[in-house]
Amino acid sequence: DIVMTQTPLSSPVTLGQPASISCRSSQSLVHSNGNTYLSWVQERPGQPPRLLIDKISNRFSGVPDRFSGSGAGTDFTLKISRVEAEDVGVYYCMQGTQFPWTFGQGTKVEIK
Amino acid sequence: EVQLLESGGSLVQPGGSLRLSCEASGFRFSSFWMGWVRHAPGKGLECVASIKLDGSDKYYVDSVRGRFTISRDNARNSLYLQMNSLRADDTAVYYCAKHGDYAYDYWGQGTLVAVSS
């Protein structure tokens, strides 16, 4: 199985400041079709998970543009340009290139 | 609007069985892979099982293979997870999730399964 490793595991951030989360996979996430299936999921307190970004950098419907994704191969990053109170929660990267799909351990974003 | 509504979660004894259901609406159910994802207390998200459009292909995480069975009824727009030989470490909130472009694009609200004597 592909192992996904996130850093940091906790990220205290001041409101209005940026936040960045890294995700590394144990092997390349480039699929045989040439696409790279790395997504980011947000889990806010008391709510079900929600897709933020798929295929490295495509924001899902309704996701604010302060969220952006980047990376290639085995190294990926989620950035929040200016953290808002509603962004508090746990963020997971997930690979969909190979079954079983696997998640990172999660990064908790909280306000300082 | 895509909606996924899980049901069937409850308290069950170790070794027991449970069947989870997920009723889908707002999209053509038969045209998408579907899956179950769980979130155990104090742990991260884990993909449990996935099933192809027509049910002809299924994938399971190693920890549930042989104990859990994923199935679907396209006529009823429903997804199921039959869970047998339940263990304490199966305790989790179980989410029904729709496959998008090699990612889960929509999630249900979740149903709690608690395995304890």
mmCIF file of N, CA, C and O in Angstrom, chain B residues 34-101:
data_model
loop_
_atom_site.group_PDB
_atom_site.id
_atom_site.type_symbol
_atom_site.label_atom_id
_atom_site.label_comp_id
_atom_site.label_asym_id
_atom_site.label_seq_id
_atom_site.Cartn_x
_atom_site.Cartn_y
_atom_site.Cartn_z
ATOM 1 N N MET B 34 -18.520 3.692 -5.729
ATOM 2 C CA MET B 34 -18.882 4.157 -4.402
ATOM 3 C C MET B 34 -17.967 3.498 -3.379
ATOM 4 O O MET B 34 -17.356 2.449 -3.651
ATOM 5 N N GLY B 35 -17.880 4.093 -2.189
ATOM 6 C CA GLY B 35 -17.015 3.518 -1.184
ATOM 7 C C GLY B 35 -17.472 3.804 0.239
ATOM 8 O O GLY B 35 -18.391 4.604 0.466
ATOM 9 N N TRP B 36 -16.834 3.130 1.152
ATOM 10 C CA TRP B 36 -17.016 3.361 2.589
ATOM 11 C C TRP B 36 -15.664 3.776 3.171
ATOM 12 O O TRP B 36 -14.629 3.151 2.892
ATOM 13 N N VAL B 37 -15.706 4.821 3.983
ATOM 14 C CA VAL B 37 -14.523 5.338 4.667
ATOM 15 C C VAL B 37 -14.867 5.414 6.141
ATOM 16 O O VAL B 37 -15.992 5.767 6.501
ATOM 17 N N ARG B 38 -13.911 5.092 7.009
ATOM 18 C CA ARG B 38 -14.200 5.168 8.440
ATOM 19 C C ARG B 38 -13.205 6.072 9.163
ATOM 20 O O ARG B 38 -12.083 6.286 8.694
ATOM 21 N N HIS B 39 -13.670 6.584 10.296
ATOM 22 C CA HIS B 39 -12.846 7.437 11.135
ATOM 23 C C HIS B 39 -12.972 6.923 12.554
ATOM 24 O O HIS B 39 -13.985 7.133 13.215
ATOM 25 N N ALA B 40 -11.927 6.213 13.004
ATOM 26 C CA ALA B 40 -11.913 5.661 14.355
ATOM 27 C C ALA B 40 -11.503 6.747 15.348
ATOM 28 O O ALA B 40 -10.767 7.680 14.992
ATOM 29 N N PRO B 41 -11.947 6.648 16.598
ATOM 30 C CA PRO B 41 -11.609 7.656 17.605
ATOM 31 C C PRO B 41 -10.101 7.810 17.755
ATOM 32 O O PRO B 41 -9.374 6.816 17.909
ATOM 33 N N GLY B 42 -9.640 9.044 17.685
ATOM 34 C CA GLY B 42 -8.227 9.297 17.882
ATOM 35 C C GLY B 42 -7.341 8.912 16.718
ATOM 36 O O GLY B 42 -6.112 9.006 16.810
ATOM 37 N N LYS B 43 -7.944 8.489 15.625
ATOM 38 C CA LYS B 43 -7.159 8.081 14.442
ATOM 39 C C LYS B 43 -7.579 8.896 13.223
ATOM 40 O O LYS B 43 -8.457 9.757 13.311
ATOM 41 N N GLY B 44 -6.935 8.611 12.095
ATOM 42 C CA GLY B 44 -7.260 9.326 10.872
ATOM 43 C C GLY B 44 -8.289 8.584 10.036
ATOM 44 O O GLY B 44 -8.849 7.568 10.447
ATOM 45 N N LEU B 45 -8.507 9.102 8.840
ATOM 46 C CA LEU B 45 -9.464 8.492 7.926
ATOM 47 C C LEU B 45 -8.874 7.239 7.282
ATOM 48 O O LEU B 45 -7.672 7.182 6.998
ATOM 49 N N GLU B 46 -9.736 6.274 7.030
ATOM 50 C CA GLU B 46 -9.281 5.018 6.399
ATOM 51 C C GLU B 46 -10.305 4.560 5.371
ATOM 52 O O GLU B 46 -11.491 4.426 5.678
ATOM 53 N N CYS B 47 -9.835 4.318 4.158
ATOM 54 C CA CYS B 47 -10.702 3.782 3.114
ATOM 55 C C CYS B 47 -10.958 2.311 3.426
ATOM 56 O O CYS B 47 -10.022 1.530 3.499
ATOM 57 N N VAL B 48 -12.200 1.925 3.579
ATOM 58 C CA VAL B 48 -12.544 0.560 3.981
ATOM 59 C C VAL B 48 -12.791 -0.328 2.766
ATOM 60 O O VAL B 48 -12.243 -1.427 2.660
ATOM 61 N N ALA B 49 -13.624 0.137 1.846
ATOM 62 C CA ALA B 49 -13.993 -0.680 0.689
ATOM 63 C C ALA B 49 -14.531 0.206 -0.425
ATOM 64 O O ALA B 49 -15.069 1.280 -0.164
ATOM 65 N N SER B 50 -14.367 -0.265 -1.651
ATOM 66 C CA SER B 50 -14.904 0.433 -2.819
ATOM 67 C C SER B 50 -15.530 -0.576 -3.759
ATOM 68 O O SER B 50 -15.112 -1.745 -3.796
ATOM 69 N N ILE B 51 -16.514 -0.127 -4.538
ATOM 70 C CA ILE B 51 -17.213 -1.020 -5.454
ATOM 71 C C ILE B 51 -17.451 -0.325 -6.782
ATOM 72 O O ILE B 51 -17.797 0.859 -6.842
ATOM 73 N N LYS B 52 -17.265 -1.079 -7.855
ATOM 74 C CA LYS B 52 -17.423 -0.565 -9.211
ATOM 75 C C LYS B 52 -18.895 -0.307 -9.528
ATOM 76 O O LYS B 52 -19.787 -0.745 -8.795
ATOM 77 N N LEU B 53 -19.123 0.402 -10.626
ATOM 78 C CA LEU B 53 -20.456 0.812 -11.060
ATOM 79 C C LEU B 53 -21.494 -0.321 -10.979
ATOM 80 O O LEU B 53 -22.586 -0.143 -10.446
ATOM 81 N N ASP B 54 -21.121 -1.488 -11.526
ATOM 82 C CA ASP B 54 -22.078 -2.589 -11.625
ATOM 83 C C ASP B 54 -21.833 -3.664 -10.560
ATOM 84 O O ASP B 54 -22.432 -4.745 -10.608
ATOM 85 N N GLY B 55 -20.928 -3.388 -9.636
ATOM 86 C CA GLY B 55 -20.635 -4.333 -8.570
ATOM 87 C C GLY B 55 -19.670 -5.439 -8.965
ATOM 88 O O GLY B 55 -19.408 -6.344 -8.175
ATOM 89 N N SER B 56 -19.127 -5.383 -10.167
ATOM 90 C CA SER B 56 -18.280 -6.473 -10.670
ATOM 91 C C SER B 56 -16.859 -6.436 -10.124
ATOM 92 O O SER B 56 -16.123 -7.418 -10.264
ATOM 93 N N ASP B 57 -16.477 -5.339 -9.519
ATOM 94 C CA ASP B 57 -15.139 -5.198 -8.966
ATOM 95 C C ASP B 57 -15.224 -4.553 -7.587
ATOM 96 O O ASP B 57 -15.971 -3.581 -7.407
ATOM 97 N N LYS B 58 -14.477 -5.102 -6.639
ATOM 98 C CA LYS B 58 -14.514 -4.601 -5.273
ATOM 99 C C LYS B 58 -13.099 -4.581 -4.704
ATOM 100 O O LYS B 58 -12.290 -5.452 -5.040
ATOM 101 N N TYR B 59 -12.839 -3.604 -3.861
ATOM 102 C CA TYR B 59 -11.553 -3.527 -3.189
ATOM 103 C C TYR B 59 -11.785 -3.337 -1.693
ATOM 104 O O TYR B 59 -12.722 -2.666 -1.287
ATOM 105 N N TYR B 60 -10.889 -3.938 -0.893
ATOM 106 C CA TYR B 60 -10.994 -3.841 0.557
ATOM 107 C C TYR B 60 -9.617 -3.524 1.150
ATOM 108 O O TYR B 60 -8.576 -3.955 0.642
ATOM 109 N N VAL B 61 -9.628 -2.803 2.265
ATOM 110 C CA VAL B 61 -8.397 -2.638 3.017
ATOM 111 C C VAL B 61 -8.105 -3.980 3.702
ATOM 112 O O VAL B 61 -9.032 -4.751 4.013
ATOM 113 N N ASP B 62 -6.838 -4.284 3.903
ATOM 114 C CA ASP B 62 -6.448 -5.597 4.432
ATOM 115 C C ASP B 62 -7.140 -5.943 5.749
ATOM 116 O O ASP B 62 -7.519 -7.096 5.982
ATOM 117 N N SER B 63 -7.326 -4.951 6.606
ATOM 118 C CA SER B 63 -7.839 -5.214 7.950
ATOM 119 C C SER B 63 -9.299 -5.686 7.957
ATOM 120 O O SER B 63 -9.761 -6.219 8.970
ATOM 121 N N VAL B 64 -10.023 -5.522 6.866
ATOM 122 C CA VAL B 64 -11.430 -5.953 6.845
ATOM 123 C C VAL B 64 -11.687 -7.057 5.821
ATOM 124 O O VAL B 64 -12.781 -7.638 5.803
ATOM 125 N N ARG B 65 -10.702 -7.335 4.983
ATOM 126 C CA ARG B 65 -10.909 -8.335 3.936
ATOM 127 C C ARG B 65 -11.266 -9.684 4.546
ATOM 128 O O ARG B 65 -10.631 -10.143 5.492
ATOM 129 N N GLY B 66 -12.317 -10.309 4.031
ATOM 130 C CA GLY B 66 -12.779 -11.588 4.564
ATOM 131 C C GLY B 66 -13.830 -11.447 5.648
ATOM 132 O O GLY B 66 -14.515 -12.428 5.986
ATOM 133 N N ARG B 67 -13.965 -10.244 6.207
ATOM 134 C CA ARG B 67 -14.978 -10.009 7.249
ATOM 135 C C ARG B 67 -16.080 -9.074 6.763
ATOM 136 O O ARG B 67 -17.234 -9.207 7.176
ATOM 137 N N PHE B 68 -15.722 -8.111 5.925
ATOM 138 C CA PHE B 68 -16.688 -7.121 5.432
ATOM 139 C C PHE B 68 -16.985 -7.400 3.961
ATOM 140 O O PHE B 68 -16.102 -7.848 3.211
ATOM 141 N N THR B 69 -18.222 -7.090 3.554
ATOM 142 C CA THR B 69 -18.606 -7.216 2.152
ATOM 143 C C THR B 69 -19.349 -5.962 1.709
ATOM 144 O O THR B 69 -20.351 -5.586 2.320
ATOM 145 N N ILE B 70 -18.835 -5.335 0.664
ATOM 146 C CA ILE B 70 -19.503 -4.162 0.089
ATOM 147 C C ILE B 70 -20.395 -4.630 -1.058
ATOM 148 O O ILE B 70 -20.043 -5.539 -1.812
ATOM 149 N N SER B 71 -21.565 -4.021 -1.165
ATOM 150 C CA SER B 71 -22.474 -4.355 -2.258
ATOM 151 C C SER B 71 -23.316 -3.139 -2.600
ATOM 152 O O SER B 71 -23.298 -2.146 -1.874
ATOM 153 N N ARG B 72 -24.031 -3.216 -3.708
ATOM 154 C CA ARG B 72 -24.875 -2.113 -4.129
ATOM 155 C C ARG B 72 -26.106 -2.624 -4.836
ATOM 156 O O ARG B 72 -26.092 -3.718 -5.401
ATOM 157 N N ASP B 73 -27.156 -1.810 -4.815
ATOM 158 C CA ASP B 73 -28.389 -2.106 -5.548
ATOM 159 C C ASP B 73 -28.694 -0.855 -6.364
ATOM 160 O O ASP B 73 -29.227 0.131 -5.820
ATOM 161 N N ASN B 74 -28.348 -0.879 -7.628
ATOM 162 C CA ASN B 74 -28.523 0.317 -8.454
ATOM 163 C C ASN B 74 -29.990 0.670 -8.664
ATOM 164 O O ASN B 74 -30.323 1.837 -8.876
ATOM 165 N N ALA B 75 -30.859 -0.309 -8.594
ATOM 166 C CA ALA B 75 -32.286 -0.041 -8.756
ATOM 167 C C ALA B 75 -32.835 0.750 -7.566
ATOM 168 O O ALA B 75 -33.798 1.508 -7.705
ATOM 169 N N ARG B 76 -32.193 0.569 -6.426
ATOM 170 C CA ARG B 76 -32.619 1.266 -5.206
ATOM 171 C C ARG B 76 -31.704 2.442 -4.852
ATOM 172 O O ARG B 76 -31.875 3.053 -3.802
ATOM 173 N N ASN B 77 -30.711 2.727 -5.713
ATOM 174 C CA ASN B 77 -29.742 3.801 -5.424
ATOM 175 C C ASN B 77 -29.129 3.634 -4.036
ATOM 176 O O ASN B 77 -29.005 4.604 -3.271
ATOM 177 N N SER B 78 -28.751 2.412 -3.723
ATOM 178 C CA SER B 78 -28.279 2.115 -2.378
ATOM 179 C C SER B 78 -26.962 1.353 -2.353
ATOM 180 O O SER B 78 -26.698 0.515 -3.214
ATOM 181 N N LEU B 79 -26.171 1.674 -1.365
ATOM 182 C CA LEU B 79 -24.879 1.045 -1.102
ATOM 183 C C LEU B 79 -24.955 0.375 0.263
ATOM 184 O O LEU B 79 -25.622 0.890 1.168
ATOM 185 N N TYR B 80 -24.260 -0.752 0.398
ATOM 186 C CA TYR B 80 -24.319 -1.498 1.655
ATOM 187 C C TYR B 80 -22.917 -1.905 2.096
ATOM 188 O O TYR B 80 -21.989 -2.025 1.295
ATOM 189 N N LEU B 81 -22.797 -2.155 3.405
ATOM 190 C CA LEU B 81 -21.581 -2.735 3.952
ATOM 191 C C LEU B 81 -21.994 -3.764 4.999
ATOM 192 O O LEU B 81 -22.510 -3.404 6.050
ATOM 193 N N GLN B 82 -21.811 -5.044 4.663
ATOM 194 C CA GLN B 82 -22.076 -6.116 5.614
ATOM 195 C C GLN B 82 -20.804 -6.351 6.422
ATOM 196 O O GLN B 82 -19.758 -6.644 5.838
ATOM 197 N N MET B 83 -20.918 -6.217 7.739
ATOM 198 C CA MET B 83 -19.751 -6.331 8.612
ATOM 199 C C MET B 83 -19.951 -7.527 9.548
ATOM 200 O O MET B 83 -20.893 -7.536 10.343
ATOM 201 N N ASN B 84 -19.080 -8.507 9.427
ATOM 202 C CA ASN B 84 -19.137 -9.695 10.274
ATOM 203 C C ASN B 84 -17.890 -9.778 11.149
ATOM 204 O O ASN B 84 -16.892 -9.092 10.895
ATOM 205 N N SER B 85 -17.955 -10.629 12.155
ATOM 206 C CA SER B 85 -16.799 -10.839 13.054
ATOM 207 C C SER B 85 -16.221 -9.513 13.530
ATOM 208 O O SER B 85 -15.004 -9.293 13.477
ATOM 209 N N LEU B 86 -17.088 -8.643 13.990
ATOM 210 C CA LEU B 86 -16.656 -7.298 14.379
ATOM 211 C C LEU B 86 -15.727 -7.335 15.578
ATOM 212 O O LEU B 86 -15.870 -8.155 16.491
ATOM 213 N N ARG B 87 -14.754 -6.410 15.548
ATOM 214 C CA ARG B 87 -13.754 -6.317 16.608
ATOM 215 C C ARG B 87 -13.800 -4.915 17.188
ATOM 216 O O ARG B 87 -14.330 -3.980 16.576
ATOM 217 N N ALA B 88 -13.190 -4.754 18.349
ATOM 218 C CA ALA B 88 -13.174 -3.439 19.005
ATOM 219 C C ALA B 88 -12.538 -2.378 18.102
ATOM 220 O O ALA B 88 -12.976 -1.217 18.092
ATOM 221 N N ASP B 89 -11.534 -2.769 17.341
ATOM 222 C CA ASP B 89 -10.861 -1.771 16.498
ATOM 223 C C ASP B 89 -11.644 -1.429 15.227
ATOM 224 O O ASP B 89 -11.171 -0.645 14.405
ATOM 225 N N ASP B 90 -12.836 -2.002 15.081
ATOM 226 C CA ASP B 90 -13.739 -1.576 13.995
ATOM 227 C C ASP B 90 -14.621 -0.411 14.445
ATOM 228 O O ASP B 90 -15.376 0.152 13.637
ATOM 229 N N THR B 91 -14.535 -0.054 15.721
ATOM 230 C CA THR B 91 -15.304 1.069 16.239
ATOM 231 C C THR B 91 -14.912 2.345 15.504
ATOM 232 O O THR B 91 -13.734 2.713 15.476
ATOM 233 N N ALA B 92 -15.907 3.010 14.911
ATOM 234 C CA ALA B 92 -15.618 4.197 14.105
ATOM 235 C C ALA B 92 -16.915 4.805 13.605
ATOM 236 O O ALA B 92 -17.977 4.168 13.667
ATOM 237 N N VAL B 93 -16.806 6.017 13.094
ATOM 238 C CA VAL B 93 -17.881 6.585 12.278
ATOM 239 C C VAL B 93 -17.621 6.125 10.846
ATOM 240 O O VAL B 93 -16.508 6.284 10.337
ATOM 241 N N TYR B 94 -18.628 5.543 10.237
ATOM 242 C CA TYR B 94 -18.513 5.038 8.874
ATOM 243 C C TYR B 94 -19.228 5.994 7.915
ATOM 244 O O TYR B 94 -20.405 6.317 8.103
ATOM 245 N N TYR B 95 -18.482 6.443 6.900
ATOM 246 C CA TYR B 95 -19.029 7.362 5.916
ATOM 247 C C TYR B 95 -19.212 6.649 4.575
ATOM 248 O O TYR B 95 -18.316 5.920 4.124
ATOM 249 N N CYS B 96 -20.326 6.905 3.964
ATOM 250 C CA CYS B 96 -20.563 6.525 2.590
ATOM 251 C C CYS B 96 -20.008 7.654 1.726
ATOM 252 O O CYS B 96 -20.204 8.837 2.045
ATOM 253 N N ALA B 97 -19.284 7.323 0.672
ATOM 254 C CA ALA B 97 -18.665 8.371 -0.147
ATOM 255 C C ALA B 97 -18.751 8.034 -1.630
ATOM 256 O O ALA B 97 -18.564 6.880 -2.022
ATOM 257 N N LYS B 98 -19.021 9.034 -2.403
ATOM 258 C CA LYS B 98 -19.098 8.880 -3.862
ATOM 259 C C LYS B 98 -17.708 9.098 -4.460
ATOM 260 O O LYS B 98 -16.998 10.041 -4.071
ATOM 261 N N HIS B 99 -17.342 8.254 -5.376
ATOM 262 C CA HIS B 99 -16.091 8.450 -6.104
ATOM 263 C C HIS B 99 -16.300 9.526 -7.174
ATOM 264 O O HIS B 99 -17.272 9.502 -7.925
ATOM 265 N N GLY B 100 -15.327 10.464 -7.187
ATOM 266 C CA GLY B 100 -15.293 11.419 -8.284
ATOM 267 C C GLY B 100 -14.163 11.033 -9.202
ATOM 268 O O GLY B 100 -14.031 9.879 -9.597
ATOM 269 N N ASP B 101 -13.282 11.998 -9.510
ATOM 270 C CA ASP B 101 -12.153 11.747 -10.384
ATOM 271 C C ASP B 101 -10.998 11.193 -9.540
ATOM 272 O O ASP B 101 -10.073 11.910 -9.183
#
